[in-house]
Every structure is written in structure tokens, then in C-alpha cells.
Amino acid sequence: MNEALLRTLTPGVLGILVRRGADFAAAEDAVQDALLEAVRVWPADPPRDPKGWLVTVAWRRFLDATRADAARRRREDRTEEEPAPGPAPTVDDTLQLYFLCAHPSLTPASAVALTLRAVGGLTTRQIARAYLVPEATMAQRISRAKRTVSGVRFDQPGDVATVLRVLYLVFNEGYSGDVDLAAEAIRLTRQLAAAIDHPEVAGLLALMLLHHARRAARTAPDGSLVSLAEQDRGRWDTGAIAEGVRILQAALARDRLGEFQAQAAIAALHADAPTARETDWVQIVGWYDELARLTDSPVVRLNRAVAVGEADGPRAGLAALAAVEASLPRHTAVAAYLHERDGDLETAARLYAEAALKAPNLAERDHLTRQAARLNASRPR
């Protein structure tokens, strides 16, 4: 197998696909798939025209991916923006694909990454951001996952925990506003809940419903983000909240606590408060303690610092934040908020401006920039 030849041919093949109309990211994925196929096939059956072979296979992979993406978008178009309560009325093969891509030969992390890319329709950049790793690292992880499953039979479905993780990340991407997949994730989770009696499936469905219930209030008419404390709670979907709370209570009654149930309990406490001032932050801190015990996640510790700042005061929140790695996304934004609560407006404005430069999307960047401008305008000259 001449790896040097493959490296030499790759740029030219990529250029041909782009000239034929493929966007660069899709062309890269298709060429990568063709290279993997070459590694598998060429040792036993080397082509007479290696470049032509790569172009043909890569173009076919691109067309297959384009058709699959179009089919996925058609499924999304058939899904109403606000998912109807109750059991899922129809079942298609999407959920089965999630289980098949979560193949036992893969580690859970690799299975999630591969499924998000192949079935969920997320970009490598979006997946990397969800995992808090560089995009190049995630691209290598997905490539390794593809090599691992190359040639294996997809007749062994993966475990429920891996599929739940995929559905959770797909929902989060949809909820962030980058892609509109939140309703699709809820639809698939309803299907899973109807098929499997599992408290964490119920916990995830409850969590999605409670977060999705606030969707209409999360943005202002001009498209800017509205913080939870400032949202018009009259715009929250009370039907979705009631359903989510009911599902959560039934799951918690089984006394098999998992991370999605704990997250849903936090969301339920926010939903239960008539106003932001009446939020039971002490209970929320307790649930974050449970969540940290279950996951040991730095993101959980970051969110816990905010809750501690609300329950015990901003200086207690800053002390909790000091134990969280400063490189974590949104760490600077949390520090800015806690410094503002503590009355240090100059530091808060500076940190809001720094956080805006690190924001993962345009809406969040705009929100943080507005916060910095608001504080700078309020300070005496």
C-alpha cells in the first residue's frame, strides 16, 4: 500500500470534487471515505488509474451523502416545529440507524461522534465543540471510527446509553439555534421511550420537554438572546412543562437516578418558579452536587458555580468558579456575570468583552457584546 501516493493524489482529487460542485467540507469527507476504501481494497486489487479510481469513489460517496442529507432534511420538514405531546404517532428507521451506528466495536465516545456525523447531520466542528476538543482531534476520532467499522456487519445494535448521549447532543445543537434539530430529537426520544421502559430515557425526554418549553421566550423580536432571568414566563409552554414534570416524577419514583433525571430536576425547578427571584437555588445547588457526583463533568461544575452564586452570593460563586478550569468554554462569561453581581462593573465589562470573542455562535457573541456595552455605558466617565 503506497501511502505516499495517496497523500500526493489527495489534493488533486479534492480539487476535482470542488470543481464539480461539492462544497469543501463535504468534498473532504468524501475524499476521506475514498482513501479508507483504497486502504481496504488496493492491497488485493490495485487500480490501473489510482487518481481516477479515487475520484470515482469519492464522487459516489459525495452523492450518497448528499442524498442521505436530503432525505434527513425531508424527515425534518415533516416534523412540526413544536412536537405534539403523547406517544410518537409514526416510526421510521432513523432511531434504528442510531442504534446501528452505536456499534459494539466502537468506544462510546467514538460511536457518539460517528453517529452525530453520519446520521445526526452535525458538522465535525459542531461535534468538536460539544466534546470540548479541537476540530482536528474530532476529525481524527471520526476517521478512526470509520476505519474500525469498515467491513463489519451492522447487525449488532449499540447500547441505550450511547444512543441517549447522541440524542442529547443533537437536541443541544438544535436548541442552540445553529441547526433546527431539537424537535427531531424529541420525536426520536419519544419513540425510544415508547419502546423501552428505562428511567434515563424518561429523564432525557423530560429534560428536552422542559427546555423546549422555553424556546419561544429565549429570543427577542430582533433575534437577540434573552437570559433565563429576563424571559417572559407567560410565553413558556405550560403543556410541555406539565408533561415533562409528570414524566420526571415517574422516573424519579423508581429510585434509579441518572444524569438526565438530575438535569431534568434542575430544569423543573426553574420551570416551577413564578419569577426568577423565586427560584429555589438551594435545591438547584443540591441537584448540581448530585449531577457532579454522577458525571464529574467540568461543565456541571461551571453551572454549579452560577447556582452557588445565586444561592450563597456572588463571592461564593466566584470561589466555586476558581476550582473550574479557566479554559472551559463560557468560563469567562460566568466570571463576568458573577463579578457584575458582586458590583465590580469594570471587571465584569472587560470579561463580557473577552467572552464575546470566545463565543461559539453569533447570537451568543452579540448577547455578550451587548452586556459589555451596557456596563460600559452605566459607568461614570
Tab-separated table of C-alpha atoms in Angstrom, residues 106-353:
chain	number	residue	atom	x	y	z
A	106	LEU	CA	-16.565	1.297	18.970
A	107	THR	CA	-15.884	3.085	22.215
A	108	PRO	CA	-18.921	5.090	23.410
A	109	ALA	CA	-17.192	8.401	22.573
A	110	SER	CA	-16.335	7.259	19.035
A	111	ALA	CA	-19.815	5.827	18.493
A	112	VAL	CA	-21.425	9.098	19.509
A	113	ALA	CA	-19.146	11.129	17.240
A	114	LEU	CA	-19.709	8.836	14.251
A	115	THR	CA	-23.495	8.797	14.724
A	116	LEU	CA	-23.719	12.554	15.072
A	117	ARG	CA	-21.770	12.944	11.832
A	118	ALA	CA	-23.357	10.148	9.785
A	119	VAL	CA	-26.985	10.243	10.951
A	120	GLY	CA	-27.465	13.383	13.011
A	121	GLY	CA	-26.166	15.624	10.241
A	122	LEU	CA	-23.877	17.666	12.512
A	123	THR	CA	-20.601	19.042	11.215
A	124	THR	CA	-17.252	17.998	12.632
A	125	ARG	CA	-16.896	21.487	14.108
A	126	GLN	CA	-20.228	21.241	15.945
A	127	ILE	CA	-19.340	17.820	17.331
A	128	ALA	CA	-15.902	19.032	18.444
A	129	ARG	CA	-17.477	21.969	20.240
A	130	ALA	CA	-19.901	19.645	22.055
A	131	TYR	CA	-16.968	17.493	23.209
A	132	LEU	CA	-14.770	20.486	24.111
A	133	VAL	CA	-11.925	19.300	21.864
A	134	PRO	CA	-10.169	20.849	18.817
A	135	GLU	CA	-11.832	20.234	15.465
A	136	ALA	CA	-8.764	18.373	14.156
A	137	THR	CA	-8.910	15.980	17.121
A	138	MET	CA	-12.554	15.229	16.450
A	139	ALA	CA	-11.897	14.710	12.735
A	140	GLN	CA	-9.271	12.093	13.626
A	141	ARG	CA	-11.673	10.414	16.066
A	142	ILE	CA	-14.381	10.160	13.418
A	143	SER	CA	-11.870	8.829	10.888
A	144	ARG	CA	-10.726	6.145	13.326
A	145	ALA	CA	-14.355	5.198	13.989
A	146	LYS	CA	-14.965	4.832	10.262
A	147	ARG	CA	-11.896	2.628	9.906
A	148	THR	CA	-12.996	0.489	12.846
A	149	VAL	CA	-16.416	-0.257	11.393
A	150	SER	CA	-15.149	-0.603	7.822
A	151	GLY	CA	-16.163	-4.059	6.637
A	152	VAL	CA	-18.052	-5.095	9.788
A	153	ARG	CA	-21.669	-6.244	9.729
A	154	PHE	CA	-24.082	-3.733	11.222
A	155	ASP	CA	-26.230	-6.403	12.853
A	156	GLN	CA	-25.314	-5.700	16.476
A	157	PRO	CA	-27.068	-2.645	17.861
A	158	GLY	CA	-25.279	-0.427	20.371
A	159	ASP	CA	-26.370	0.216	23.942
A	160	VAL	CA	-29.055	2.607	25.106
A	161	ALA	CA	-26.623	4.880	26.977
A	162	THR	CA	-24.717	5.705	23.786
A	163	VAL	CA	-27.896	6.436	21.840
A	164	LEU	CA	-29.146	8.676	24.668
A	165	ARG	CA	-25.887	10.623	24.522
A	166	VAL	CA	-26.303	11.140	20.773
A	167	LEU	CA	-29.920	12.286	21.121
A	168	TYR	CA	-28.922	14.676	23.907
A	169	LEU	CA	-26.168	16.283	21.824
A	170	VAL	CA	-28.412	16.540	18.741
A	171	PHE	CA	-31.049	18.268	20.874
A	172	ASN	CA	-28.484	20.671	22.301
A	173	GLU	CA	-27.332	21.677	18.819
A	174	GLY	CA	-30.931	22.284	17.784
A	175	TYR	CA	-31.665	24.180	20.981
A	176	SER	CA	-28.627	26.423	20.469
A	177	GLY	CA	-30.123	27.712	17.223
A	178	ASP	CA	-27.236	26.584	14.997
A	179	VAL	CA	-29.365	23.864	13.412
A	180	ASP	CA	-33.057	23.068	13.800
A	181	LEU	CA	-32.905	19.548	15.193
A	182	ALA	CA	-34.453	19.958	18.649
A	183	ALA	CA	-37.925	18.813	17.597
A	184	GLU	CA	-36.466	15.846	15.705
A	185	ALA	CA	-34.508	14.791	18.804
A	186	ILE	CA	-37.689	14.955	20.892
A	187	ARG	CA	-39.569	12.899	18.313
A	188	LEU	CA	-36.928	10.164	18.366
A	189	THR	CA	-36.713	10.188	22.159
A	190	ARG	CA	-40.486	9.733	22.334
A	191	GLN	CA	-40.118	6.694	20.092
A	192	LEU	CA	-37.403	5.311	22.344
A	193	ALA	CA	-39.477	5.936	25.485
A	194	ALA	CA	-42.409	4.096	23.899
A	195	ALA	CA	-40.187	1.122	23.067
A	196	ILE	CA	-38.017	0.892	26.209
A	197	ASP	CA	-39.012	1.136	29.875
A	198	HIS	CA	-35.878	2.905	31.133
A	199	PRO	CA	-35.725	5.730	33.718
A	200	GLU	CA	-32.915	7.580	31.927
A	201	VAL	CA	-34.843	7.548	28.641
A	202	ALA	CA	-37.723	9.126	30.554
A	203	GLY	CA	-35.298	11.550	32.197
A	204	LEU	CA	-33.920	12.670	28.852
A	205	LEU	CA	-37.407	13.139	27.383
A	206	ALA	CA	-38.446	15.186	30.426
A	207	LEU	CA	-35.298	17.310	30.137
A	208	MET	CA	-35.907	18.003	26.445
A	209	LEU	CA	-39.552	18.953	27.014
A	210	LEU	CA	-38.716	21.296	29.897
A	211	HIS	CA	-36.006	23.075	27.897
A	212	HIS	CA	-38.056	23.179	24.696
A	213	ALA	CA	-40.963	24.712	26.620
A	214	ARG	CA	-38.893	27.909	26.990
A	215	ARG	CA	-37.903	28.138	23.338
A	216	ALA	CA	-40.321	30.915	22.331
A	217	ALA	CA	-39.068	33.161	25.137
A	218	ARG	CA	-35.360	32.668	24.524
A	219	THR	CA	-35.056	35.282	21.776
A	220	ALA	CA	-36.319	38.839	21.370
A	221	PRO	CA	-38.132	40.001	18.201
A	222	ASP	CA	-34.788	41.228	16.810
A	223	GLY	CA	-33.290	37.755	17.264
A	224	SER	CA	-31.101	38.601	20.251
A	225	LEU	CA	-30.841	36.168	23.154
A	226	VAL	CA	-32.888	36.714	26.300
A	227	SER	CA	-31.386	35.375	29.533
A	228	LEU	CA	-33.428	32.996	31.674
A	229	ALA	CA	-33.923	35.635	34.385
A	230	GLU	CA	-35.331	38.122	31.863
A	231	GLN	CA	-37.579	35.763	29.893
A	232	ASP	CA	-41.333	36.368	29.728
A	233	ARG	CA	-42.533	33.273	31.572
A	234	GLY	CA	-46.001	33.792	30.180
A	235	ARG	CA	-44.585	32.627	26.825
A	236	TRP	CA	-43.405	29.313	28.230
A	237	ASP	CA	-45.317	26.263	27.020
A	238	THR	CA	-47.153	25.150	30.165
A	239	GLY	CA	-48.394	21.967	28.480
A	240	ALA	CA	-44.843	20.825	27.706
A	241	ILE	CA	-43.742	21.756	31.237
A	242	ALA	CA	-46.579	19.744	32.802
A	243	GLU	CA	-45.778	16.737	30.631
A	244	GLY	CA	-42.072	16.972	31.396
A	245	VAL	CA	-42.670	17.216	35.154
A	246	ARG	CA	-45.073	14.263	35.055
A	247	ILE	CA	-42.559	12.093	33.169
A	248	LEU	CA	-39.754	13.155	35.512
A	249	GLN	CA	-41.720	12.392	38.684
A	250	ALA	CA	-42.498	8.886	37.425
A	251	ALA	CA	-38.816	8.299	36.601
A	252	LEU	CA	-37.543	9.613	39.962
A	253	ALA	CA	-40.041	7.398	41.806
A	254	ARG	CA	-38.125	4.359	40.530
A	255	ASP	CA	-35.074	5.425	42.580
A	256	ARG	CA	-32.575	4.781	39.799
A	257	LEU	CA	-31.126	8.272	39.469
A	258	GLY	CA	-29.097	9.132	36.385
A	259	GLU	CA	-27.619	12.296	34.946
A	260	PHE	CA	-30.548	13.105	32.652
A	261	GLN	CA	-33.027	12.804	35.510
A	262	ALA	CA	-30.845	15.123	37.628
A	263	GLN	CA	-30.628	17.676	34.822
A	264	ALA	CA	-34.383	17.453	34.304
A	265	ALA	CA	-34.924	18.076	38.037
A	266	ILE	CA	-32.909	21.306	37.740
A	267	ALA	CA	-34.932	22.355	34.688
A	268	ALA	CA	-38.165	21.557	36.554
A	269	LEU	CA	-37.167	23.813	39.453
A	270	HIS	CA	-36.584	26.671	37.012
A	271	ALA	CA	-39.940	25.975	35.353
A	272	ASP	CA	-41.735	25.842	38.715
A	273	ALA	CA	-40.592	29.308	39.817
A	274	PRO	CA	-43.226	32.011	39.059
A	275	THR	CA	-40.404	34.573	38.766
A	276	ALA	CA	-36.620	34.401	38.536
A	277	ARG	CA	-36.371	35.875	42.057
A	278	GLU	CA	-38.441	32.984	43.479
A	279	THR	CA	-36.182	30.248	42.028
A	280	ASP	CA	-35.181	27.671	44.643
A	281	TRP	CA	-31.430	27.982	44.121
A	282	VAL	CA	-30.575	25.990	47.246
A	283	GLN	CA	-32.328	22.922	45.811
A	284	ILE	CA	-30.688	23.547	42.442
A	285	VAL	CA	-27.235	23.539	44.065
A	286	GLY	CA	-28.147	20.215	45.700
A	287	TRP	CA	-29.091	18.732	42.338
A	288	TYR	CA	-25.848	20.024	40.801
A	289	ASP	CA	-23.980	18.249	43.600
A	290	GLU	CA	-25.772	15.018	42.622
A	291	LEU	CA	-25.007	15.652	38.960
A	292	ALA	CA	-21.319	16.285	39.688
A	293	ARG	CA	-21.197	13.003	41.610
A	294	LEU	CA	-22.727	11.161	38.658
A	295	THR	CA	-20.675	12.728	35.857
A	296	ASP	CA	-17.602	14.553	37.225
A	297	SER	CA	-18.179	16.973	34.334
A	298	PRO	CA	-16.378	20.345	34.217
A	299	VAL	CA	-19.472	21.856	32.565
A	300	VAL	CA	-21.569	20.734	35.535
A	301	ARG	CA	-19.077	22.367	37.929
A	302	LEU	CA	-19.245	25.558	35.862
A	303	ASN	CA	-23.044	25.659	36.030
A	304	ARG	CA	-22.915	24.797	39.725
A	305	ALA	CA	-20.768	27.895	40.315
A	306	VAL	CA	-23.573	30.037	38.890
A	307	ALA	CA	-26.119	28.317	41.147
A	308	VAL	CA	-23.878	28.777	44.204
A	309	GLY	CA	-23.559	32.466	43.293
A	310	GLU	CA	-27.343	32.785	43.302
A	311	ALA	CA	-27.884	30.734	46.475
A	312	ASP	CA	-24.983	31.984	48.639
A	313	GLY	CA	-23.902	35.222	46.973
A	314	PRO	CA	-21.577	36.138	44.103
A	315	ARG	CA	-18.349	35.792	46.113
A	316	ALA	CA	-19.236	32.212	46.990
A	317	GLY	CA	-19.942	31.678	43.301
A	318	LEU	CA	-16.547	33.105	42.343
A	319	ALA	CA	-14.874	30.826	44.885
A	320	ALA	CA	-16.618	27.827	43.326
A	321	LEU	CA	-15.643	29.065	39.865
A	322	ALA	CA	-11.968	29.240	40.887
A	323	ALA	CA	-11.957	25.432	41.077
A	324	VAL	CA	-13.094	25.150	37.441
A	325	GLU	CA	-10.517	25.187	34.635
A	326	ALA	CA	-10.413	28.679	33.124
A	327	SER	CA	-10.060	27.376	29.545
A	328	LEU	CA	-13.541	25.857	29.655
A	329	PRO	CA	-15.977	27.453	27.177
A	330	ARG	CA	-18.246	30.052	28.831
A	331	HIS	CA	-15.995	30.217	31.913
A	332	THR	CA	-15.227	33.869	31.164
A	333	ALA	CA	-18.922	34.683	30.668
A	334	VAL	CA	-19.791	33.151	34.047
A	335	ALA	CA	-16.967	35.105	35.698
A	336	ALA	CA	-18.302	38.301	34.129
A	337	TYR	CA	-21.810	37.647	35.442
A	338	LEU	CA	-20.610	36.899	38.979
A	339	HIS	CA	-18.359	39.982	39.039
A	340	GLU	CA	-21.320	42.096	37.925
A	341	ARG	CA	-23.439	40.599	40.715
A	342	ASP	CA	-20.618	41.490	43.126
A	343	GLY	CA	-20.621	45.124	41.968
A	344	ASP	CA	-17.272	45.078	40.139
A	345	LEU	CA	-18.645	46.539	36.920
A	346	GLU	CA	-15.278	47.414	35.375
A	347	THR	CA	-14.019	43.820	35.628
A	348	ALA	CA	-17.385	42.481	34.520
A	349	ALA	CA	-17.446	44.658	31.379
A	350	ARG	CA	-13.920	43.590	30.451
A	351	LEU	CA	-14.767	39.931	30.942
A	352	TYR	CA	-18.006	40.185	28.961
A	353	ALA	CA	-15.995	41.631	26.057
